[in-house]
Short mmCIF file of C-alpha atoms in Angstrom, two decimals:
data_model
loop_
_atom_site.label_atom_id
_atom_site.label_comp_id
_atom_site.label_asym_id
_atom_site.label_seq_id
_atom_site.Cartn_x
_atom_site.Cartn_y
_atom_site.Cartn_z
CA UNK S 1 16.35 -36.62 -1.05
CA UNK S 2 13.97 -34.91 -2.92
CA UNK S 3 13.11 -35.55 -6.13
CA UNK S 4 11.43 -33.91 -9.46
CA UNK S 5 8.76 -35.93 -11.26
CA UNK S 6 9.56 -36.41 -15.21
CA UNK S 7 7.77 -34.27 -17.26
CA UNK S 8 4.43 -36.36 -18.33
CA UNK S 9 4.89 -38.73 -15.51
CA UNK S 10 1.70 -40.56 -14.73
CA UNK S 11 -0.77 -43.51 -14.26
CA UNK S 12 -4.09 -44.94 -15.11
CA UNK S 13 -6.32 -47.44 -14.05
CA UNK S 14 -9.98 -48.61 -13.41
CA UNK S 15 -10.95 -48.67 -9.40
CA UNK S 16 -12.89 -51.22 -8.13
CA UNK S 17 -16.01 -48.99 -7.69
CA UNK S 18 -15.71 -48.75 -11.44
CA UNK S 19 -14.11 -44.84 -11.93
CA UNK S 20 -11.07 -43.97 -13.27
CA UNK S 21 -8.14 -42.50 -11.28
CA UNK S 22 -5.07 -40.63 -12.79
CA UNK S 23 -2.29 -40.18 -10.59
CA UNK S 24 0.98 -37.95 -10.74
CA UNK S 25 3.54 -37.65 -8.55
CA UNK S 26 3.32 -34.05 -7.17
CA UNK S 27 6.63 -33.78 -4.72
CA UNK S 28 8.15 -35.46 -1.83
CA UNK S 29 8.04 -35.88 1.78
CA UNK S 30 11.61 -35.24 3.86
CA UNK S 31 11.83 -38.91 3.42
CA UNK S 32 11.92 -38.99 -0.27
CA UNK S 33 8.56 -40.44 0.06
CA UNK S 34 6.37 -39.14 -3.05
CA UNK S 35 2.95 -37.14 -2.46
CA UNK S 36 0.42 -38.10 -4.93
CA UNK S 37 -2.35 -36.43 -6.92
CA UNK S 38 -5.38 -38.17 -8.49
CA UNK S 39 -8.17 -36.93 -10.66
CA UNK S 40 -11.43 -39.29 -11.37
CA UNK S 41 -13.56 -40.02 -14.43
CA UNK S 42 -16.49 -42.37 -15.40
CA UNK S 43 -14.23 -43.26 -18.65
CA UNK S 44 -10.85 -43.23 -19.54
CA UNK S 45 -11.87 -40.91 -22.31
CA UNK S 46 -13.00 -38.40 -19.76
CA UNK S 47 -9.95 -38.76 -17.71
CA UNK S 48 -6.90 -38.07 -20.20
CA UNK S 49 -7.97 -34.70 -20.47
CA UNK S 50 -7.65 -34.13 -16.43
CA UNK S 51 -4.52 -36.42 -16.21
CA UNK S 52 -3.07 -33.92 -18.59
CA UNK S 53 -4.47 -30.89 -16.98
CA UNK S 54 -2.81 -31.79 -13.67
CA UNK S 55 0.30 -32.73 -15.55
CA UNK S 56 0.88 -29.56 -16.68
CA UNK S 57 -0.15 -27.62 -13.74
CA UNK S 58 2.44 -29.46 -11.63
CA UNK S 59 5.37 -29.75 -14.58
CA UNK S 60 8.54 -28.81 -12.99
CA UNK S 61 6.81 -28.47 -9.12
CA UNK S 62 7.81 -30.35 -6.29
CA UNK S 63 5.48 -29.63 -3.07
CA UNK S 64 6.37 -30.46 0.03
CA UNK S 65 4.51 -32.33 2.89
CA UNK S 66 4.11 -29.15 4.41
CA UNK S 67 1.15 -28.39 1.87
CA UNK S 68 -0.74 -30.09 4.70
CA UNK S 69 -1.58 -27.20 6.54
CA UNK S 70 -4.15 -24.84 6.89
CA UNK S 71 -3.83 -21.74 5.97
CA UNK S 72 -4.40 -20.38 9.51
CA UNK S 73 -1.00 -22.34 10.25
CA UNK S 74 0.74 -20.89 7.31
CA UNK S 75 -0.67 -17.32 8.24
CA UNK S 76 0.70 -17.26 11.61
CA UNK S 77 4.37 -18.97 10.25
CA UNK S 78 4.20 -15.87 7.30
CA UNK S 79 3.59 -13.26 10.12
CA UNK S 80 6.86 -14.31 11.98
CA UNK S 81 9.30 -15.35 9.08
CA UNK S 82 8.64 -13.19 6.64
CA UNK S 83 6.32 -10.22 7.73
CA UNK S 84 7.72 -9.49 11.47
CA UNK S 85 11.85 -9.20 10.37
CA UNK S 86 11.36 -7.07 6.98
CA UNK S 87 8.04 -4.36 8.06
CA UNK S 88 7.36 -1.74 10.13
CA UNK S 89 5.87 -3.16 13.11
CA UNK S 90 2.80 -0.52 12.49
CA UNK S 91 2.08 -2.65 9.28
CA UNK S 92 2.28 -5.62 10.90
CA UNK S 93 0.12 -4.84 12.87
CA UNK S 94 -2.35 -3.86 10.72
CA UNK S 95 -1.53 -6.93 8.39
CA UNK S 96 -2.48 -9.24 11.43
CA UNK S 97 -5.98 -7.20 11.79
CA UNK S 98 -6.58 -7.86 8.68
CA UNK S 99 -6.14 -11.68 8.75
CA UNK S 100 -7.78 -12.47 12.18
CA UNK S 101 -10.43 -10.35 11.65
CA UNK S 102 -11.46 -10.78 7.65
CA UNK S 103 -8.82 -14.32 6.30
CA UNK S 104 -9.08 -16.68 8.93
CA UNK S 105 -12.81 -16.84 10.08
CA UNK S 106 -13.48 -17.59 5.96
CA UNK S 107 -10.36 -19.61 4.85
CA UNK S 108 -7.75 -20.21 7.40
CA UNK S 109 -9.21 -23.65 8.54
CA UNK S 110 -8.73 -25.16 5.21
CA UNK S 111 -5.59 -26.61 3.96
CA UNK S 112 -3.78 -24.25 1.66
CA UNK S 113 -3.34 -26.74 -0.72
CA UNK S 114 -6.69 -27.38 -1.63
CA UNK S 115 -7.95 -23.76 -1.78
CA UNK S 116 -8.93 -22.63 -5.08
CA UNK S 117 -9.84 -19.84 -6.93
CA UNK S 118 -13.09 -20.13 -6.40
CA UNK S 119 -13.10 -19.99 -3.25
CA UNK S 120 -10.80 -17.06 -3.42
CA UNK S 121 -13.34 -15.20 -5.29
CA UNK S 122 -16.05 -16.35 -3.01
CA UNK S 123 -14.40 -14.69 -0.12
CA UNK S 124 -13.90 -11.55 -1.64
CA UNK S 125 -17.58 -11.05 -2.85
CA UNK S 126 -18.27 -11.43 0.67
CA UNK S 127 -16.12 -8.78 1.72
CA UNK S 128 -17.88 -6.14 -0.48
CA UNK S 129 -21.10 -7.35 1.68
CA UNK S 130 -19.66 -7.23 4.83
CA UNK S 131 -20.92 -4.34 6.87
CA UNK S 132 -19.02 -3.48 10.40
CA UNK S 133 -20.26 -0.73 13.13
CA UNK S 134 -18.21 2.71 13.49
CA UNK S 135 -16.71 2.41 16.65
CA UNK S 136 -17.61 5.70 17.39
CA UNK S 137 -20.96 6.48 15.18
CA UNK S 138 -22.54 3.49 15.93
CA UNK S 139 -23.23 3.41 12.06
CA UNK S 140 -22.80 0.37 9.70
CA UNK S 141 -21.30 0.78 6.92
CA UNK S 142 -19.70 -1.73 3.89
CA UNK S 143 -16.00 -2.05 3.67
CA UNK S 144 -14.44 0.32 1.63
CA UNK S 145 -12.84 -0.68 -1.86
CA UNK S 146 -9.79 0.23 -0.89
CA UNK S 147 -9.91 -2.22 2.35
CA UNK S 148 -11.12 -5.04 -0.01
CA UNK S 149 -8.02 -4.07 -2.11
CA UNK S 150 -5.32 -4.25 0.31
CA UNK S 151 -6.77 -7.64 1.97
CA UNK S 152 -6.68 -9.05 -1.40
CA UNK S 153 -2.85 -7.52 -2.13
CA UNK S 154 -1.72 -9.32 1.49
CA UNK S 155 -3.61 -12.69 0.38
CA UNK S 156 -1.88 -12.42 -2.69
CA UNK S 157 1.06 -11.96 -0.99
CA UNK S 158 1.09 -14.77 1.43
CA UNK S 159 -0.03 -17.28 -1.14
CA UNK S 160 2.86 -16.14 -3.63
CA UNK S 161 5.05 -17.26 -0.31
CA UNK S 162 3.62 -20.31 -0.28
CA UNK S 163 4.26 -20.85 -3.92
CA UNK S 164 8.01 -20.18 -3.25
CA UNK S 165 7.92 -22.58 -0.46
CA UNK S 166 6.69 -25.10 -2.02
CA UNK S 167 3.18 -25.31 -0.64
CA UNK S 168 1.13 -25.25 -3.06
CA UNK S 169 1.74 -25.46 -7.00
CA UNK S 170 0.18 -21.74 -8.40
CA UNK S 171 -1.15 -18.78 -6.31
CA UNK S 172 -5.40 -19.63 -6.58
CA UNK S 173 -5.56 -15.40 -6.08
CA UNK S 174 -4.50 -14.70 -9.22
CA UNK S 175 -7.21 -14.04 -12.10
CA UNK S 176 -10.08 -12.91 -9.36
CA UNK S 177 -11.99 -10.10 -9.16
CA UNK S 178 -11.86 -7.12 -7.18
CA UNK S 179 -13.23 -4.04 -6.39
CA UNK S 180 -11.83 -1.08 -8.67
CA UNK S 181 -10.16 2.16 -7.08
CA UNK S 182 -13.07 4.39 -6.62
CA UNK S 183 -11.11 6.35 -3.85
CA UNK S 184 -13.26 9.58 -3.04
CA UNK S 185 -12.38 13.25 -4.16
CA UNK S 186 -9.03 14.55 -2.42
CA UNK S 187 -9.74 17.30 0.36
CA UNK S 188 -7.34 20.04 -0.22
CA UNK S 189 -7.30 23.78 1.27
CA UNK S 190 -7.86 25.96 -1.53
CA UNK S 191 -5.80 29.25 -2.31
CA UNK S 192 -7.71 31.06 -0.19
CA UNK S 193 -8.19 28.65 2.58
CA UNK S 194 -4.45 28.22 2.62
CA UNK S 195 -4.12 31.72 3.34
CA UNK S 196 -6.59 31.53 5.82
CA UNK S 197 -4.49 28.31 7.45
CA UNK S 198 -1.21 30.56 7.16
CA UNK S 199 -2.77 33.20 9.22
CA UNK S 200 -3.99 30.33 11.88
CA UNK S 201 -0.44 28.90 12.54
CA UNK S 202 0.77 32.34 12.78
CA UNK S 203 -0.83 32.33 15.91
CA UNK S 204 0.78 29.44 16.90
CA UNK S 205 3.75 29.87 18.42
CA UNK S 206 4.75 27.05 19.56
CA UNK S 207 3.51 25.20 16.05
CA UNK S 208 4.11 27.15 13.73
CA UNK S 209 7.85 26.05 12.52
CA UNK S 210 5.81 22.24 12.37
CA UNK S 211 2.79 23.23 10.32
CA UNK S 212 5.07 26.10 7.74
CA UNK S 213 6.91 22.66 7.24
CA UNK S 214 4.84 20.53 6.30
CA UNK S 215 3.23 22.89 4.17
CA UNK S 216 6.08 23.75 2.10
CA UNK S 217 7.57 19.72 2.04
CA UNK S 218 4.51 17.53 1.93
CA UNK S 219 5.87 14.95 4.63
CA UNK S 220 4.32 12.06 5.94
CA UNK S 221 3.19 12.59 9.66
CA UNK S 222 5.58 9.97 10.63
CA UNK S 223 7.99 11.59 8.92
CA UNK S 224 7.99 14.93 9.75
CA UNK S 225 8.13 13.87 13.17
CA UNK S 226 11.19 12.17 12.83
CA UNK S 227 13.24 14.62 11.46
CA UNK S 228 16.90 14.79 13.16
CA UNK S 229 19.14 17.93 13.13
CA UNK S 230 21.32 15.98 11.76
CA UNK S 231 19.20 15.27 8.19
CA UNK S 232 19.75 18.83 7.87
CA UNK S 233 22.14 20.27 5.38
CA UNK S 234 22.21 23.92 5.82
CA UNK S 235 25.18 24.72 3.01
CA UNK S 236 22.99 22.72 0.17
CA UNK S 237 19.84 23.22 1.71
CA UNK S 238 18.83 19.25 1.41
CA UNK S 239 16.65 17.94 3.78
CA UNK S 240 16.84 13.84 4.22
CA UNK S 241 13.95 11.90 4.95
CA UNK S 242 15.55 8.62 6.40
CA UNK S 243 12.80 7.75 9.35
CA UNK S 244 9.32 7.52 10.14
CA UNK S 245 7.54 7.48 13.85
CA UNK S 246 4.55 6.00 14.81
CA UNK S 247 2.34 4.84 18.19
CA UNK S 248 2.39 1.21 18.42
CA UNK S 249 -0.06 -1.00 20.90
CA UNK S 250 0.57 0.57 24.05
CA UNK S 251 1.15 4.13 22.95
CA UNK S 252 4.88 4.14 23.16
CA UNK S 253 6.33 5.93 20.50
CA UNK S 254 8.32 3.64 18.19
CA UNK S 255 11.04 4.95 15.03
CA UNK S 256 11.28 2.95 12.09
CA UNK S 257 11.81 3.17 7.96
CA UNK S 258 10.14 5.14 5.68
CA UNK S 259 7.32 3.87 4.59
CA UNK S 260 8.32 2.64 1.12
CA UNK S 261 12.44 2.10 -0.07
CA UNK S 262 11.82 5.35 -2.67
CA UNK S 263 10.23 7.01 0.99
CA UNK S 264 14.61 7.62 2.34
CA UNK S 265 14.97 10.48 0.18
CA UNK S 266 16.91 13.84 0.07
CA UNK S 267 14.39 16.91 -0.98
CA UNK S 268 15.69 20.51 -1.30
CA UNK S 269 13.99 23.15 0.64
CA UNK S 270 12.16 26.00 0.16
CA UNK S 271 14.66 28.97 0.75
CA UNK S 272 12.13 30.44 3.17
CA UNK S 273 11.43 26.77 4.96
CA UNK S 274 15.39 26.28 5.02
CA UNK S 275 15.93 29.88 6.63
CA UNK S 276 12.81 28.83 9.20
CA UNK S 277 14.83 25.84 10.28
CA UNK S 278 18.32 27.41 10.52
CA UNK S 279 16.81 30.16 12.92
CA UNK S 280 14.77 27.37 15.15
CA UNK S 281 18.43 25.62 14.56
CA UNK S 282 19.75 28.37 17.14
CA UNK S 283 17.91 27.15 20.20
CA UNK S 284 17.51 23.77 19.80
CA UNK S 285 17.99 21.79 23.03
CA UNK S 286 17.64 18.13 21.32
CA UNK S 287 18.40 16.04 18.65
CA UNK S 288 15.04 16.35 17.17
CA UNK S 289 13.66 18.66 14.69
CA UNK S 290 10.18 18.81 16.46
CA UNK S 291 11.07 17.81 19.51
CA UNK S 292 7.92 16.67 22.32
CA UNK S 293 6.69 20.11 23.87
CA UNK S 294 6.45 17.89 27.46
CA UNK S 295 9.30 15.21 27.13
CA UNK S 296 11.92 17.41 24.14
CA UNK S 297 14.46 13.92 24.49
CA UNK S 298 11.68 12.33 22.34
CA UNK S 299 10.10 13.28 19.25
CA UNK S 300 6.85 15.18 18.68
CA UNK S 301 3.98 12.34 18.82
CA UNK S 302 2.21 12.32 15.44
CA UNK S 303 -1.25 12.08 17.11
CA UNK S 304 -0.30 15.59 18.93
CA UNK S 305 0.31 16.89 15.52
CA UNK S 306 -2.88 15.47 14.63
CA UNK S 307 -4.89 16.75 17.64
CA UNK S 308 -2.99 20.14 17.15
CA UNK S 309 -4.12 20.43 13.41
CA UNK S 310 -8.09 19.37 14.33
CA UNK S 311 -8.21 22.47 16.82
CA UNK S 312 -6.77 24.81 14.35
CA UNK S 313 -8.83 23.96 11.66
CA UNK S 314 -11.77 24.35 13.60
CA UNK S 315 -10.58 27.79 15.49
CA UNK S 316 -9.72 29.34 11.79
CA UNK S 317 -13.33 28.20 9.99
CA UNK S 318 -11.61 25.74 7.95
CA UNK S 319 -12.53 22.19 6.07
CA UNK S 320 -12.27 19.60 8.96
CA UNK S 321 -9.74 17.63 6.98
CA UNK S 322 -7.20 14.99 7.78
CA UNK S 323 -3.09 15.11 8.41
CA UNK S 324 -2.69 13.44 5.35
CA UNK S 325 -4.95 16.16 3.43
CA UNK S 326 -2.14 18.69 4.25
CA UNK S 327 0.31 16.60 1.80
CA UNK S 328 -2.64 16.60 -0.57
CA UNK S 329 -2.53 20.55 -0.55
CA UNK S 330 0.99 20.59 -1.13
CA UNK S 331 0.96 17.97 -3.78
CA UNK S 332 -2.35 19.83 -5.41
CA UNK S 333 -0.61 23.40 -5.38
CA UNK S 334 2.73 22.53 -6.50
CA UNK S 335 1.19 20.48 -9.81
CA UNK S 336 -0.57 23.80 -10.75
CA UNK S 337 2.09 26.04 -10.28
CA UNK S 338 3.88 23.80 -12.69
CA UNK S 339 6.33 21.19 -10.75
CA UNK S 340 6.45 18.42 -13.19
CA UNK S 341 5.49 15.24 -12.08
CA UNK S 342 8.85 13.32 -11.95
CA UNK S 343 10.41 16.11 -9.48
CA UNK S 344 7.14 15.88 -7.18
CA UNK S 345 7.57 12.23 -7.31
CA UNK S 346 11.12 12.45 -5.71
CA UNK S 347 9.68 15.01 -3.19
CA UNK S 348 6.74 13.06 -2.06
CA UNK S 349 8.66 10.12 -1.54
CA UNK S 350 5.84 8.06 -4.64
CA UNK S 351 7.58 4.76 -6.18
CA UNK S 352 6.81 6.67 -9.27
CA UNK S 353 5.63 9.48 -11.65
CA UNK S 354 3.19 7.15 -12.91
CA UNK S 355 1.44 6.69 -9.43
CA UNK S 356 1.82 10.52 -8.56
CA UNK S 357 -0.07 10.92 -11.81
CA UNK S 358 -2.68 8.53 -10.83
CA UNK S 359 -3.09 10.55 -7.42
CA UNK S 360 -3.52 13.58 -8.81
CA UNK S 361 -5.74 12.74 -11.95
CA UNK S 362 -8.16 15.67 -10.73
CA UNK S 363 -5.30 18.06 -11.16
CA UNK S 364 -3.31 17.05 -14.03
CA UNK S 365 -7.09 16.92 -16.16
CA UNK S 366 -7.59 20.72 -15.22
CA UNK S 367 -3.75 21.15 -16.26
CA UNK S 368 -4.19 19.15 -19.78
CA UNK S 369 -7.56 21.67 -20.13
CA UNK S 370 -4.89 24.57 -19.42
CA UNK S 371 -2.65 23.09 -22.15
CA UNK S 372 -4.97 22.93 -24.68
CA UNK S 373 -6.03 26.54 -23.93
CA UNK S 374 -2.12 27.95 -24.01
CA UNK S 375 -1.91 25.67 -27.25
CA UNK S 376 -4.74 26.76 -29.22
CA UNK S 377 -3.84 30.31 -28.07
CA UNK S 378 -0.23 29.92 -29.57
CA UNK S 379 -1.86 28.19 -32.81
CA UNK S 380 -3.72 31.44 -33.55
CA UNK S 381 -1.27 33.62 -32.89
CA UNK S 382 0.95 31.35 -35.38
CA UNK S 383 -1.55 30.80 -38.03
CA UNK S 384 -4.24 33.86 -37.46
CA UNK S 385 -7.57 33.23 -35.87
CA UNK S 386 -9.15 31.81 -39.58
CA UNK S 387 -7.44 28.60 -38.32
CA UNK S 388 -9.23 25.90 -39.43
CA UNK S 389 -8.98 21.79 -38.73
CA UNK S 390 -7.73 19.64 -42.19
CA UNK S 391 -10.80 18.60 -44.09
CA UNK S 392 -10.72 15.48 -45.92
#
């Protein structure tokens, strides 16, 4: 049985090679067996203060005898117990990139319980140093922030696992240092390039009801491509966004969650967007919103869409910018024209206002600057324009 060391349990003595050793009992084997900790010293005076250090950084923790392993061992246990049965598969997929390629060659041979901050921190300086080649430029170039980021959130991540099993005593990731968000400027299509992308998907045909959408709603890619008929509600006009589809290895096309718990949401349409969809309605032929134009039993593949929007963008003149851009120009316009952050929240499927606010910081600053205008404008016409500021 397993059992918890008494608070300020511990022992000293002199070694025959003259140091000092402290030792604590830190858990217990399956056996009942107890796994030991020692510190060293010269003295006995230098010692008490790491006896107590390690007292209190293992009070109330009992580690188990699987603390042993690397973290390589614990990375690949994490992927299939915890990672494989709760995420998209497209994330763990990229989570497994992102240890084989960046964790494991730096820190997955050592045992977990022995890595430290340090080292933590060590490892990410690196990171910001690392270059890689463009696999289709040929160019080097340094990780990205961002990247450096999101490897530190999944470290984080799997050591707070670890912590919960019983690993190791306190997550060494915690208290580093990492790269700030410096994301670059958003690429949106301006009024009059949005006009000018209207126009374009005019002359789509056989696009046009996909791109108007998106336009109007904001969706994912995933997401718009996995709208059912049956998310539809043409008496309230609600649209629910329940699903999300995405290529995985292999190129088969694969349906899963939304990509966050606030992503399953229920957004009310445009009247013009709803009356778009009840007409294409009329001759559907499958159970899919935007069905495949080859295969219509399966849904439009989002790296179609993709493709599709690149040669549009180019045939019209426009900015050469991503899928994802397109939910940026929705986001962009509907801030300005005065949706309050809370509602656009809901619609964009964000955790929160707070992080929609955080998105858009380039538009909500030109709205404050608006504000201040209206404000001062409503001041004058209040007080007269010999308004002057208090004066001590």
């Amino acid at each position: 049985m397993s059992r918890k060391r008494p608070d300020g349990d511990g022992t000293v003595r002199k070694r025959k090679d003259g140091r000092w050793e402290g030792r604590i009992v830190i858990g217990h084997k399956d056996d009942g067996t107890p796994i030991f900790k020692s510190v060293f010293a010269k003295t006995q005076k230098e010692l008490m203060p790491k006896l107590h250090t390690a007292i209190n950084e293992y009070r109330g923790v009992d580690i188990s005898e699987k603390g042993n392993m690397t973290l390589g061992e614990w990375m690949d246990r994490w992927i299939e117990e915890y990672a494989v049965p709760t995420l998209r598969s497209s994330t763990v997929n990229g989570y497994t990139k992102d240890i084989n390629n960046h964790i494991r060659p730096a820190l997955g041979a050592k045992q977990i319980r022995f890595i430290t901050r340090n080292d933590v921190q060590k490892f990410y300086n690196s990171l910001t140093k690392k270059k890689r080649k463009h696999l289709i430029h040929g160019v080097e170039k340094t990780l990205a922030d961002s990247t450096v980021r999101g490897i530190h959130m999944l470290l984080h991540e799997i050591m707070d696992s670890a912590v919960r099993s019983r690993l190791i005593s306190k997550n060494p990731t915690n208290g580093t240092t990492i790269p700030k968000c410096n994301y670059p400027p958003k690429k949106i299509l301006n009024e009059e390039q949005l006009n000018k992308f209207m126009d374009a998907i005019r002359k789509e045909p056989l696009w046009y009801d996909f791109f108007y959408t998106e336009i109007t709603t904001g969706l994912r890619l995933g997401e718009i491509c996995g709208l059912k008929w049956i998310d539809l509600d043409e008496t309230t006009g609600k649209l629910k966004v329940r699903r999300s589809v995405h290529k995985a290895p292999g190129g088969k096309l694969e349906i899963g969650e939304t990509k966050t718990e606030k992503g399953t949401r229920s957004i009310l349409l445009p009247p013009s967007t709803l009356h778009l969809l009840k007409e294409r309605r009329k001759t559907a032929m499958t159970e899919w919103i935007f069905s495949s134009l080859l295969t219509p039993e399966e849904p439009t593949s989002p790296s179609t869409a993709y493709h599709r929007l690149k040669v549009i963008l180019a045939g019209a003149g426009l900015p050469d910018i991503r899928f994802h851009d397109l939910r940026h120009t929705f986001a962009t316009h509907a801030l300005t024209s005065g949706v309050d952050a809370k509602t656009l929240s809901g619609i964009l499927g964000h955790t929160n206002a707070s992080f929609t606010l955080d998105t858009y910081t380039h538009v909500t600053t030109d709205m404050q600057k608006n504000a201040s205008v209206i404000v001062g404008d409503f001041m004058e016409e209040l007080f007269g324009k010999e308004l002057k500021p208090w004066q001590n």
